[in-house]
Short mmCIF file of C-alpha atoms and ligand atoms in Angstrom, two decimals:
data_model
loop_
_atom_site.label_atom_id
_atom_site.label_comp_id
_atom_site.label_asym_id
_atom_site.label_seq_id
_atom_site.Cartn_x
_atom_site.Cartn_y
_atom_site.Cartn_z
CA UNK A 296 16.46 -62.36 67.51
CA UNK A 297 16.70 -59.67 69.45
CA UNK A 298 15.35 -60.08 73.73
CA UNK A 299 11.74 -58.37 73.95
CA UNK A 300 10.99 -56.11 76.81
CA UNK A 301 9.48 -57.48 79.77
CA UNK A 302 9.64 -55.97 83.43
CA UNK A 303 8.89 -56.71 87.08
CA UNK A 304 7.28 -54.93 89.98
CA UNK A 305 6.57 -56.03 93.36
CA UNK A 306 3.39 -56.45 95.48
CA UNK A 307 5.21 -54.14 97.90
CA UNK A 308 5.56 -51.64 95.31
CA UNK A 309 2.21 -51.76 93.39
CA UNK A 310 0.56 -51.33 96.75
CA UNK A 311 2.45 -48.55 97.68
CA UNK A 312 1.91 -46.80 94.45
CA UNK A 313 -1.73 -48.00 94.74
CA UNK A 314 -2.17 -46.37 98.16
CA UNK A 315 -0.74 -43.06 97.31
CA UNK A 316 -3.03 -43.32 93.84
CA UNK A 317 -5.89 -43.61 96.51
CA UNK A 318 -4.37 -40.83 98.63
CA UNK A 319 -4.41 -38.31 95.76
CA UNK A 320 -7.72 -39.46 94.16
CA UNK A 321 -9.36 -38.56 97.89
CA UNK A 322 -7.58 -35.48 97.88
CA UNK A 323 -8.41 -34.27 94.41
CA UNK A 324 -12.18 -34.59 94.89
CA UNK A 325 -11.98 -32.67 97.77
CA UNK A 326 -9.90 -29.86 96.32
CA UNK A 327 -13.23 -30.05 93.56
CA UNK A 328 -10.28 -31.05 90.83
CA UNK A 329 -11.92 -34.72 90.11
CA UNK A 330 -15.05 -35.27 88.82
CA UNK A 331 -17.38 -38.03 90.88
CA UNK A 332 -16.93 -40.95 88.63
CA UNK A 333 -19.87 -40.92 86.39
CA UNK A 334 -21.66 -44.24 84.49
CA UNK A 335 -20.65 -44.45 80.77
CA UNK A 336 -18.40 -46.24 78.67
CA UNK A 337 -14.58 -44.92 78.23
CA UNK A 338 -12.92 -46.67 74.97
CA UNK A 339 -9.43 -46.29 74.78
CA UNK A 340 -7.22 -44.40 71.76
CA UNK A 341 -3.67 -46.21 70.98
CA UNK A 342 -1.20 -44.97 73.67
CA UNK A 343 1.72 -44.21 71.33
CA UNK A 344 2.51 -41.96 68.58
CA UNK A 345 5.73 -41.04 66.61
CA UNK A 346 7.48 -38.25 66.93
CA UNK A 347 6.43 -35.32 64.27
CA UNK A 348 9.76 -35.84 62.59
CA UNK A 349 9.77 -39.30 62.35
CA UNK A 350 8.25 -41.07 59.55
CA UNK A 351 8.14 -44.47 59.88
CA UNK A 352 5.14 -45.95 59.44
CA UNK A 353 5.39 -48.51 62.44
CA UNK A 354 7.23 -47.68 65.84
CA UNK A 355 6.44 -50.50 68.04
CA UNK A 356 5.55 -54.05 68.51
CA UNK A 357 4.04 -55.71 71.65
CA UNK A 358 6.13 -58.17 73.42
CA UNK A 359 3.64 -58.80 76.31
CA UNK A 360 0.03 -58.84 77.15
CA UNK A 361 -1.53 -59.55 80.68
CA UNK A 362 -1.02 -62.81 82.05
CA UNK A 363 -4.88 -64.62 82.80
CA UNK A 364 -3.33 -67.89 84.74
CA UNK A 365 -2.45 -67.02 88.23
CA UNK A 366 -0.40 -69.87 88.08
CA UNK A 367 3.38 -69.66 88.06
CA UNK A 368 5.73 -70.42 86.64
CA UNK A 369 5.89 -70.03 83.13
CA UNK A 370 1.66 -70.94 83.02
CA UNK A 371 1.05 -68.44 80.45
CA UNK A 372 -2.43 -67.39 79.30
CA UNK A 373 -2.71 -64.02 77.29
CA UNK A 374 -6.67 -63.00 76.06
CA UNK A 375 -6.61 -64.92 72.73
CA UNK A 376 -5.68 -68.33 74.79
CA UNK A 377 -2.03 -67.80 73.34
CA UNK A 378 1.11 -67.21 75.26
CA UNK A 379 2.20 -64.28 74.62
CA UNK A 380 3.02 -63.19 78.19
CA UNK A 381 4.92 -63.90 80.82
CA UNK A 382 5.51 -65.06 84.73
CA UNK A 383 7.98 -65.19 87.82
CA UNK A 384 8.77 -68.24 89.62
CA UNK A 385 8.21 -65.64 92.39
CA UNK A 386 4.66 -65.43 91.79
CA UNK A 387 4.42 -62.38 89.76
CA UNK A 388 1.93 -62.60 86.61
CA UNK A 389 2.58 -59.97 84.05
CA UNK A 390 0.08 -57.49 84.39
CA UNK A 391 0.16 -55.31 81.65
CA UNK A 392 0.82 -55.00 78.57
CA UNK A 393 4.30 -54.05 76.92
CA UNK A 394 4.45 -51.76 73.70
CA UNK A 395 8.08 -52.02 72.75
CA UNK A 396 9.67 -49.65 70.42
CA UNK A 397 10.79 -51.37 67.06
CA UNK A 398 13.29 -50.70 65.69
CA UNK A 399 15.98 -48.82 67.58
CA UNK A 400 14.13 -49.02 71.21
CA UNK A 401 17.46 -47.09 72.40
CA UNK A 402 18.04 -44.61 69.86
CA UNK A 403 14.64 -43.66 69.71
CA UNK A 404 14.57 -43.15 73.21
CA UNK A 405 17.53 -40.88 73.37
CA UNK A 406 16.02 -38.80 70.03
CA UNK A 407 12.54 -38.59 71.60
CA UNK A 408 11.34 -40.20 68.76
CA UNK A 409 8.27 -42.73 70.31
CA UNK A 410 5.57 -40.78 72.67
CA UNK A 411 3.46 -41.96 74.76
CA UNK A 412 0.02 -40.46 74.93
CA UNK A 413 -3.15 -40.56 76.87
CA UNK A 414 -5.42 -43.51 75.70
CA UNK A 415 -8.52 -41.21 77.08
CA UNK A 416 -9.48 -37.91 78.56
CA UNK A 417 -8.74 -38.23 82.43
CA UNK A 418 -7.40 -36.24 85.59
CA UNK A 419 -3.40 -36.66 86.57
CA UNK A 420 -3.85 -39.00 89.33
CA UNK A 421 -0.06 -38.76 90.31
CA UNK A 422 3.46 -39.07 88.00
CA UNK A 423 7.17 -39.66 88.78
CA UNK A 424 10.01 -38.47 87.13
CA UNK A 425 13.46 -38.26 87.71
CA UNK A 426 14.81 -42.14 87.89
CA UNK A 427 17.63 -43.47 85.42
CA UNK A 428 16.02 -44.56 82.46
CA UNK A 429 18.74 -47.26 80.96
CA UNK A 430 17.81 -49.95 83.13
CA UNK A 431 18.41 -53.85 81.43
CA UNK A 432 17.05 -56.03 83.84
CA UNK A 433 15.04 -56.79 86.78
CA UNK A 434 16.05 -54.49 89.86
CA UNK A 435 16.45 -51.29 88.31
CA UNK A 436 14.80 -49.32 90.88
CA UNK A 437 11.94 -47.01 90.70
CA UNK A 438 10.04 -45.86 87.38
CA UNK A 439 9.02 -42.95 85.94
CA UNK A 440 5.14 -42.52 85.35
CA UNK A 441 2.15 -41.28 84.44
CA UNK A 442 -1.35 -42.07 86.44
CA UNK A 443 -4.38 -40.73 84.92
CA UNK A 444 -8.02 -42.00 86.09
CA UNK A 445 -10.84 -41.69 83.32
CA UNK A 446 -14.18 -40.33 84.02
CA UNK A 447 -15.69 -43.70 84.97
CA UNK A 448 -13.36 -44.13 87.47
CA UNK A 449 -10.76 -46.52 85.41
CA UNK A 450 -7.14 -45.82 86.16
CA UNK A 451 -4.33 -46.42 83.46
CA UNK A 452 -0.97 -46.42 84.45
CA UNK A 453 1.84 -45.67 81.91
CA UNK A 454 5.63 -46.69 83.01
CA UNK A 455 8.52 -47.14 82.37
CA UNK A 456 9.15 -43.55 81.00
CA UNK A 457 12.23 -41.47 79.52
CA UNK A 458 14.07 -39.93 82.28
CA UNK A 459 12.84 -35.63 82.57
CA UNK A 460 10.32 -36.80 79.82
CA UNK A 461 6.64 -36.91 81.93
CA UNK A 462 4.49 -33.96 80.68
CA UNK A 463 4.52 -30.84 82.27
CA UNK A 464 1.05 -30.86 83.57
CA UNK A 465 0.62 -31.19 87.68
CA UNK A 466 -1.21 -33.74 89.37
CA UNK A 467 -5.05 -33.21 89.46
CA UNK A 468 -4.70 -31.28 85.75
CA UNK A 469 -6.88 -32.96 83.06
CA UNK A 470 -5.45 -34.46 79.90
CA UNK A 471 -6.93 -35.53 76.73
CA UNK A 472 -7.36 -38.60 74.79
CA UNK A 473 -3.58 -38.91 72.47
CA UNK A 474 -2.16 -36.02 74.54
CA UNK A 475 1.36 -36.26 75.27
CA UNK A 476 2.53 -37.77 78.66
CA UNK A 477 6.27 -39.07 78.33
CA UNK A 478 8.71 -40.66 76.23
CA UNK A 479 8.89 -44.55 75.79
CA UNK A 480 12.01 -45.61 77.70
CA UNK A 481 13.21 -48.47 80.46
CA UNK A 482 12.95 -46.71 83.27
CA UNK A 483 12.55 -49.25 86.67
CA UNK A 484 12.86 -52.81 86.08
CA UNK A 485 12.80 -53.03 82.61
CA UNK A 486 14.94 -55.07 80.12
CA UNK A 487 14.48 -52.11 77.47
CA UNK A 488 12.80 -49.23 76.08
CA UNK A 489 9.05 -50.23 76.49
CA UNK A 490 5.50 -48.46 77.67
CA UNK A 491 3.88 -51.24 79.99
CA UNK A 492 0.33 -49.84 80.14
CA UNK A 493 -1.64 -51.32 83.12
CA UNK A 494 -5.05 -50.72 83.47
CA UNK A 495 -8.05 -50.77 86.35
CA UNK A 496 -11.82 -50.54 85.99
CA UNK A 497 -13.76 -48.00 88.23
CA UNK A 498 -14.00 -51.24 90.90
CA UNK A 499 -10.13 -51.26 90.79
CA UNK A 500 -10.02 -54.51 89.33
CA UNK A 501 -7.48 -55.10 86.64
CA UNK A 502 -8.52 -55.33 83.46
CA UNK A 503 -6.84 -56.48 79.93
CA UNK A 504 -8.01 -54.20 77.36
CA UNK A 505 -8.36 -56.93 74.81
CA UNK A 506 -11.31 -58.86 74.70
CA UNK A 507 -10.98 -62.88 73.72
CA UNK A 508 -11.98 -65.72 74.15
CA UNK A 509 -9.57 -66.37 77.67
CA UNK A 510 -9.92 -63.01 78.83
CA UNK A 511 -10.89 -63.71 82.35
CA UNK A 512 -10.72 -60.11 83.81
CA UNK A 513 -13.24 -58.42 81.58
CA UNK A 514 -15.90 -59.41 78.52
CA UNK A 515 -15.66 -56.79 76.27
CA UNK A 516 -12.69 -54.67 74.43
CA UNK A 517 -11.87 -51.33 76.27
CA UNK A 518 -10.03 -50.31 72.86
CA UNK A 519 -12.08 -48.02 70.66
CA UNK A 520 -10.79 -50.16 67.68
CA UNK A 521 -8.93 -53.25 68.92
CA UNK A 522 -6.57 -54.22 66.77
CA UNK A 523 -5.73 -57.56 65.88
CA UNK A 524 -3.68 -60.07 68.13
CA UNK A 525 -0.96 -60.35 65.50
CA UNK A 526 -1.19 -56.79 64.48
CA UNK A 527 0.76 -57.95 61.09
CA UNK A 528 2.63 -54.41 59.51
CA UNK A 529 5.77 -53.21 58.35
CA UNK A 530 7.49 -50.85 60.58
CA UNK A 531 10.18 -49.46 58.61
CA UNK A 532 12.09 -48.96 55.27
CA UNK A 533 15.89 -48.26 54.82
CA UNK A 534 18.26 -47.86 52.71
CA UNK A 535 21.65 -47.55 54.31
CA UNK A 536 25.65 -48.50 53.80
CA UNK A 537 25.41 -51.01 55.86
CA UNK A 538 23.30 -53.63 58.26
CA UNK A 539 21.59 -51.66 61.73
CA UNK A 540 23.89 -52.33 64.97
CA UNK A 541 22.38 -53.56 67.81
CA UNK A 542 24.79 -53.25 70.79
CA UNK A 543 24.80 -54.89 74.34
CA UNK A 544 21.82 -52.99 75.99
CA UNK A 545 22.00 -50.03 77.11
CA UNK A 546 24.15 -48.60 74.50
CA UNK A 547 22.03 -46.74 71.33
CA UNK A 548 21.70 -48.65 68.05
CA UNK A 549 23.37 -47.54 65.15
CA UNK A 550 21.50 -46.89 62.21
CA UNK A 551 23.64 -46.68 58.98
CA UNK A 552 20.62 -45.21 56.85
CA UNK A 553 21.37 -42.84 54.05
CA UNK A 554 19.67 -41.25 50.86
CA UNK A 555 22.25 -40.67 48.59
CA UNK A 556 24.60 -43.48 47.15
CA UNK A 557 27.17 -43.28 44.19
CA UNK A 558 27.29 -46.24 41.66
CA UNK A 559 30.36 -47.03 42.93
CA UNK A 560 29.22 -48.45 46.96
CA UNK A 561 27.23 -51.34 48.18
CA UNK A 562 23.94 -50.49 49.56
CA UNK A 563 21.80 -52.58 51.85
CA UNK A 564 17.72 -52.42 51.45
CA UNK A 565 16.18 -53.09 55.11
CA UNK A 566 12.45 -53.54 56.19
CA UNK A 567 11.71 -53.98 60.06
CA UNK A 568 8.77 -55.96 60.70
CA UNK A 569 6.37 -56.47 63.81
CA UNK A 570 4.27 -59.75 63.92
CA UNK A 571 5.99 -61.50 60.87
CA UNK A 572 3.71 -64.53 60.34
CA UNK A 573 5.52 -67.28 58.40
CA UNK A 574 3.65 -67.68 54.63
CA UNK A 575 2.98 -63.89 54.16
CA UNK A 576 4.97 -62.74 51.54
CA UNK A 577 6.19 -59.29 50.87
CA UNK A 578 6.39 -58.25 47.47
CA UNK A 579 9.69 -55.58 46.80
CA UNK A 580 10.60 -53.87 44.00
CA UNK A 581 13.54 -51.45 42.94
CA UNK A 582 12.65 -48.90 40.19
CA UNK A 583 15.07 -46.76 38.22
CA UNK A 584 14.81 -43.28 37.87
CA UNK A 585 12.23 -44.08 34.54
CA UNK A 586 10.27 -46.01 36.93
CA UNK A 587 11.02 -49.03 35.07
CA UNK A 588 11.60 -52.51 37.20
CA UNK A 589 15.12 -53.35 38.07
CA UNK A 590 14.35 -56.07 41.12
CA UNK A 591 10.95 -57.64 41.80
CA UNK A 592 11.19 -60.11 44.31
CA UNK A 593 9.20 -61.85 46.90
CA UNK A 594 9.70 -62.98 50.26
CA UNK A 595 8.18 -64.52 53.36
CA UNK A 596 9.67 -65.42 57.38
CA UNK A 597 10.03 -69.16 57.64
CA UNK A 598 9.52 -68.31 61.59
CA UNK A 599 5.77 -68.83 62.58
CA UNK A 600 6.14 -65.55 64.65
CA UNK A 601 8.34 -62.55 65.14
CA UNK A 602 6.96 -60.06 67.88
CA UNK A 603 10.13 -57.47 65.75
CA UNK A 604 11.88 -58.83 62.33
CA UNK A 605 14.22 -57.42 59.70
CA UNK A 606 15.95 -58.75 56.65
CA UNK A 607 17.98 -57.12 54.50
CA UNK A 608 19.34 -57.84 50.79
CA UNK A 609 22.62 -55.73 49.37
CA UNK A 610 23.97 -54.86 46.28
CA UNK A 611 25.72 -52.04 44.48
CA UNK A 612 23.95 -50.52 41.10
CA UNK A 613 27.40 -50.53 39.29
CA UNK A 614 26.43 -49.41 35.42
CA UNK A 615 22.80 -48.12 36.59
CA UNK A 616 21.44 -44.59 35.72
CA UNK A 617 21.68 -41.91 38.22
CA UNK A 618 18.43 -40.56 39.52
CA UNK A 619 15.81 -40.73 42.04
CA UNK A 620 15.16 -44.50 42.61
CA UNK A 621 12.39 -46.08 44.43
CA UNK A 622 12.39 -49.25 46.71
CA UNK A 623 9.06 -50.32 47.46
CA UNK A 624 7.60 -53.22 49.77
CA UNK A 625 4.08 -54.63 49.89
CA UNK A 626 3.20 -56.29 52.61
CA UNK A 627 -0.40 -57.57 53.99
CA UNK A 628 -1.92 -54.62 51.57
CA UNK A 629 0.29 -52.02 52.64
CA UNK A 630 3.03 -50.60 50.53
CA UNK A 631 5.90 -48.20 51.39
CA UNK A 632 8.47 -46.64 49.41
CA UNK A 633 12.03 -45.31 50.48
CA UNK A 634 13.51 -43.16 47.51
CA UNK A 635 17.27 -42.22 47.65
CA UNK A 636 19.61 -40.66 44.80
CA UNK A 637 21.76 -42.81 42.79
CA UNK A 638 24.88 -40.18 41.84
CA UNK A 639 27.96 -40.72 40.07
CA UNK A 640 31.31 -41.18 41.71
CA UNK A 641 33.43 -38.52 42.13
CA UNK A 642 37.09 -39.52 41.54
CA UNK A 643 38.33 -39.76 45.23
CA UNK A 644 41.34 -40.45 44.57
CA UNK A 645 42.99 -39.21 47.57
CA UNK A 646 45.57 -37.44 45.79
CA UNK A 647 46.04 -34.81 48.26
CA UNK A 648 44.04 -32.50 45.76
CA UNK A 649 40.81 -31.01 46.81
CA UNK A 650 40.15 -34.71 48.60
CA UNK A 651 37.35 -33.31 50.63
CA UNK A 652 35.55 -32.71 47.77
CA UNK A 653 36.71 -35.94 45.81
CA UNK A 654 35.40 -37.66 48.30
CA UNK A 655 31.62 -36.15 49.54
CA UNK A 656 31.46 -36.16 45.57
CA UNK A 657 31.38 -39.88 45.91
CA UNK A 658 27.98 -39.44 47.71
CA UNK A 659 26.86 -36.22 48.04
CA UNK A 660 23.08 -35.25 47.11
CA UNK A 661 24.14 -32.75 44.40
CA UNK A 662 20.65 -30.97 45.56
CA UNK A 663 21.08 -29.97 49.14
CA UNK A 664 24.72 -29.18 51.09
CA UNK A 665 23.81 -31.75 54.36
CA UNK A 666 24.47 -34.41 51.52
CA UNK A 667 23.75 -37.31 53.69
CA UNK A 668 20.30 -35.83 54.90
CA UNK A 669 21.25 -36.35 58.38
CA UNK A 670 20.43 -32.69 59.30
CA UNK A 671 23.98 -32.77 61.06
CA UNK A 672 27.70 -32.70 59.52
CA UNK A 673 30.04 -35.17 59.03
CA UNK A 674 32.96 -35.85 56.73
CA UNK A 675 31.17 -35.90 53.63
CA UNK A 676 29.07 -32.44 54.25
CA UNK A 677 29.77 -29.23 52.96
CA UNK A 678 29.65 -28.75 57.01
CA UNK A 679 33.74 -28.38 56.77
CA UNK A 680 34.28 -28.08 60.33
CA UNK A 681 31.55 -30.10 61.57
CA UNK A 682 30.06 -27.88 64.04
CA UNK A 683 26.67 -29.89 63.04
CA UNK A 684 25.98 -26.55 60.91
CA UNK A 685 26.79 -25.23 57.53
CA UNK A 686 27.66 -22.01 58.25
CA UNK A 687 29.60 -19.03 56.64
CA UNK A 688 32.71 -20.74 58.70
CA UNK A 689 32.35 -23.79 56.06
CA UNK A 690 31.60 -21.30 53.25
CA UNK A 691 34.20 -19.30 54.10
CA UNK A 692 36.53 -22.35 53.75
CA UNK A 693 35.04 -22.95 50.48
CA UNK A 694 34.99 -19.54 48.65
CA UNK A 695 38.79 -19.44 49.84
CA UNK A 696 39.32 -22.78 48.04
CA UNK A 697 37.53 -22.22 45.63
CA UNK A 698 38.38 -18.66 44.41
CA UNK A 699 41.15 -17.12 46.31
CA UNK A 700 43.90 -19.29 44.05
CA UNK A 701 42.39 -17.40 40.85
CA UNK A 702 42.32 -13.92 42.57
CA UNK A 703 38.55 -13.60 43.09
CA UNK A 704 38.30 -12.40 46.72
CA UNK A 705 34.50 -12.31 46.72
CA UNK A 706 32.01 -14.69 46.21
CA UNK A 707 31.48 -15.03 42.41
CA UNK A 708 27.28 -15.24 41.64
CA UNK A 709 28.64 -17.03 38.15
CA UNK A 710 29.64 -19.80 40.32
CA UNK A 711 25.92 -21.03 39.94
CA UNK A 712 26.79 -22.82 36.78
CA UNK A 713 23.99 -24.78 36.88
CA UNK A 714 21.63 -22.18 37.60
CA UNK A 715 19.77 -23.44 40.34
CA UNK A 716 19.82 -20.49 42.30
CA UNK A 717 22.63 -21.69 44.73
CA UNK A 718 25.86 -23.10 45.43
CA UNK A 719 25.71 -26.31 45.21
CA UNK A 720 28.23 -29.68 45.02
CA UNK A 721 26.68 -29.94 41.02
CA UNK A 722 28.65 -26.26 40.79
CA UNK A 723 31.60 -26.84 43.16
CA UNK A 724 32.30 -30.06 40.73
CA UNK A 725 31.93 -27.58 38.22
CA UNK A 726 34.37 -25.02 39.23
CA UNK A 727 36.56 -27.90 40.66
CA UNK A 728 37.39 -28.93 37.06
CA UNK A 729 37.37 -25.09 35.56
CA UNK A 730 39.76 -23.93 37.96
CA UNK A 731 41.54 -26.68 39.36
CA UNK A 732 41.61 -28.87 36.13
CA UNK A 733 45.27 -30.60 37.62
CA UNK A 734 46.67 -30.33 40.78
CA UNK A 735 48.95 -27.47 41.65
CA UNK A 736 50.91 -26.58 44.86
CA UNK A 737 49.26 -23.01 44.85
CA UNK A 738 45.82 -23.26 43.20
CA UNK A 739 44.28 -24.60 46.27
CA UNK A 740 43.85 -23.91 50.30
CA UNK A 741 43.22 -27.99 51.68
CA UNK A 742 39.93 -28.48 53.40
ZN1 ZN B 861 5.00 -54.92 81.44
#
């Protein structure tokens, strides 16, 4: 599997960052911008959230909690008397806890897609922005971060943030509870993108917000709804031409997702996983466009733990109907569907005639001109030029391939010949065959 985030700071460091935290929270109260810390009970919110575009259900696993031996090394004790933490031979004990994003850590990271956001309402203690965020290891330098101290006088510190991504808001503004402050990334020394939250009480003793039974630091949860220590859930769906790449760190995964296939191409059905407990079975199933079973299958990890998991099954739907298909997964009570269009192939034949077309026709969501759903252009987009826009440039090309060979200099509103109400790859198949029914050294400008 793949290597979880972990990271390192030094005593020197904490201090230092602990002593300016001090600094500024002296300062603030005399500039009348921090409340005194007041009695009460602050329960934390979850500190991440996906992006508004993103719709995965999942976005991140944890790879660490605090460590609760001060013994070292590897004497590992998280709050539930597990191990699920981590130590230095040079006497650091993890002292956080690490919320990696899964899947595509990188990728997401670059696309903004995982934020971080304030687990309470609380005053900017202090932030830092500005460091290289692509750090793979140990000794990457200084972090970017967000410091924000609660009303009772508890401190959280977010790190490891996006490069340019901490919020706008100045030290000594007030934030509140799942307000944005950054963008998950692996910023400092930091073996990937990751938010390691570390928390202090309002005695400046570090705390693990989980309560269990070897939770030494505190008694009770600080989490408004803790959530379970294998936190069991599936992160993702895709459907795509081929398996996820997962490149030597820090280079961006590849995801090879799409929505549209053509009878005629292999397609690979992928679920990402956090906490995959061996004996818990997922239930998937592939429906046709009638909603009738094709697949129902079941499977469960033979590993008795993955912090991040996929697995993946391919096959092509040769002889299928075209249509709106469904691939669903139920796992641990909660089901997800991906849907993606099953089209005919169009003949791409490469003959040198009208190839472009042959060959988006071979996948091309006859509904929509960004056929792949990307929302940018590539080779099999009616964006012709691939200026990551489809534009009267690529319509231009069209209408002069299209029409100009039959004398029509203007766009032709018959060309809707399925009567959707635009121009679509349904009706540029259509006029295809009505006006270019064989290939001809005049009858067509390439594309
Ligand atoms: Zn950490």
């Amino acid at each position: 599997m793949l290597n979880l985030p972990s990271d390192y700071m030094s005593a020197e460091t904490r201090a230092e960052i602990q002593a300016e935290l001090d600094v500024n929270r002296a300062l603030l109260r005399s500039q009348g911008k921090l409340e005194p810390v007041k009695s009460g009970i602050v329960t934390f919110d979850w500190p991440l959230a996906a992006a508004s575009w993103l719709d995965d259900p999942g976005v991140h696993g944890i790879s660490n909690f605090v460590d609760q031996d001060p013994a070292f090394p590897n004497q590992l004790l998280d709050y539930n008397c597990g191990a699920r933490s981590y130590d230095l031979s040079n006497g650091y004990n993890h002292r956080g806890i690490d919320f990696f994003t899964w899947p595509y850590g990188w990728k997401r990271m670059d696309e903004f897609g995982v934020e971080i956001v304030a687990i309470a309402d609380g005053t900017i203690l202090s932030k830092f922005d500005g460091n290289d965020d692509r750090s793979c290891g140990f000794g990457g330098g200084s972090w970017n971060a967000v410091y924000v101290e609660h009303s009772d006088g508890s401190i959280a510190w977010y790190g490891h943030m996006k490069n340019g991504s901490t919020t706008s808001k100045a030290i000594g503004e007030s934030v509140v509870a799942g307000e944005y402050l950054g963008i998950v990334g692996s910023s400092g020394s930091s073996t990937g993108p990751h938010l390691h939250l570390e928390v202090y009480d309002g005695q400046g003793q570090l705390i693990e917000p989980y309560a269990g039974a070897c939770n030494v630091m505190n008694a009770s949860s600080w989490w408004t709804q803790q959530r379970a220590y294998y936190d069991s859930a599936l992160n993702r769906l895709e459907i795509a031409s081929a398996p996820p790449d997962f490149p030597a760190c820090p280079q961006a995964e590849t995801s090879h997702e799409r929505r549209v296939f053509s009878t005629a191409e292999t397609m690979y059905y992928i679920a990402f996983y956090r906490d995959q407990l061996a004996g818990q079975n997922t239930n998937y199933k592939l429906y046709r466009p009638d909603n009738s079973v094709l697949y129902d299958w079941l499977h469960s990890s033979p590993e008795p733990h993955y912090a991040a998991s996929y697995w993946y099954w391919f096959w092509d739907l040769a002889g299928q109907p075209t249509g709106t298909w469904t691939w669903e997964a139920t796992y641990q009570g909660q089901t997800e569907q991906r849907q993606f269009e099953l089209v005919a192939p169009g003949n791409g034949d490469n003959d040198g005639f009208m190839d472009h077309l042959d060959n988006c026709m071979t996948v091309a969501n006859p509904s929509q001109l960004d056929s792949n759903g990307d929302g940018y252009g590539n080779a099999c987009d009616a964006d012709i030029n691939d200026d990551g826009i489809v534009n009267f440039a690529d319509l231009n090309q069209l209408k002069l391939a299209m029409f100009s060979a039959v004398g029509d200099a203007n766009w032709n509103p018959a060309a809707d010949f399925d009567g959707s109400g635009t121009i679509n790859f349904v009706d540029l198949l259509t006029m295809k065959t009505q006006f270019f029914g064989a290939p001809g050294p005049s009858a067509y400008a390439p594309l």
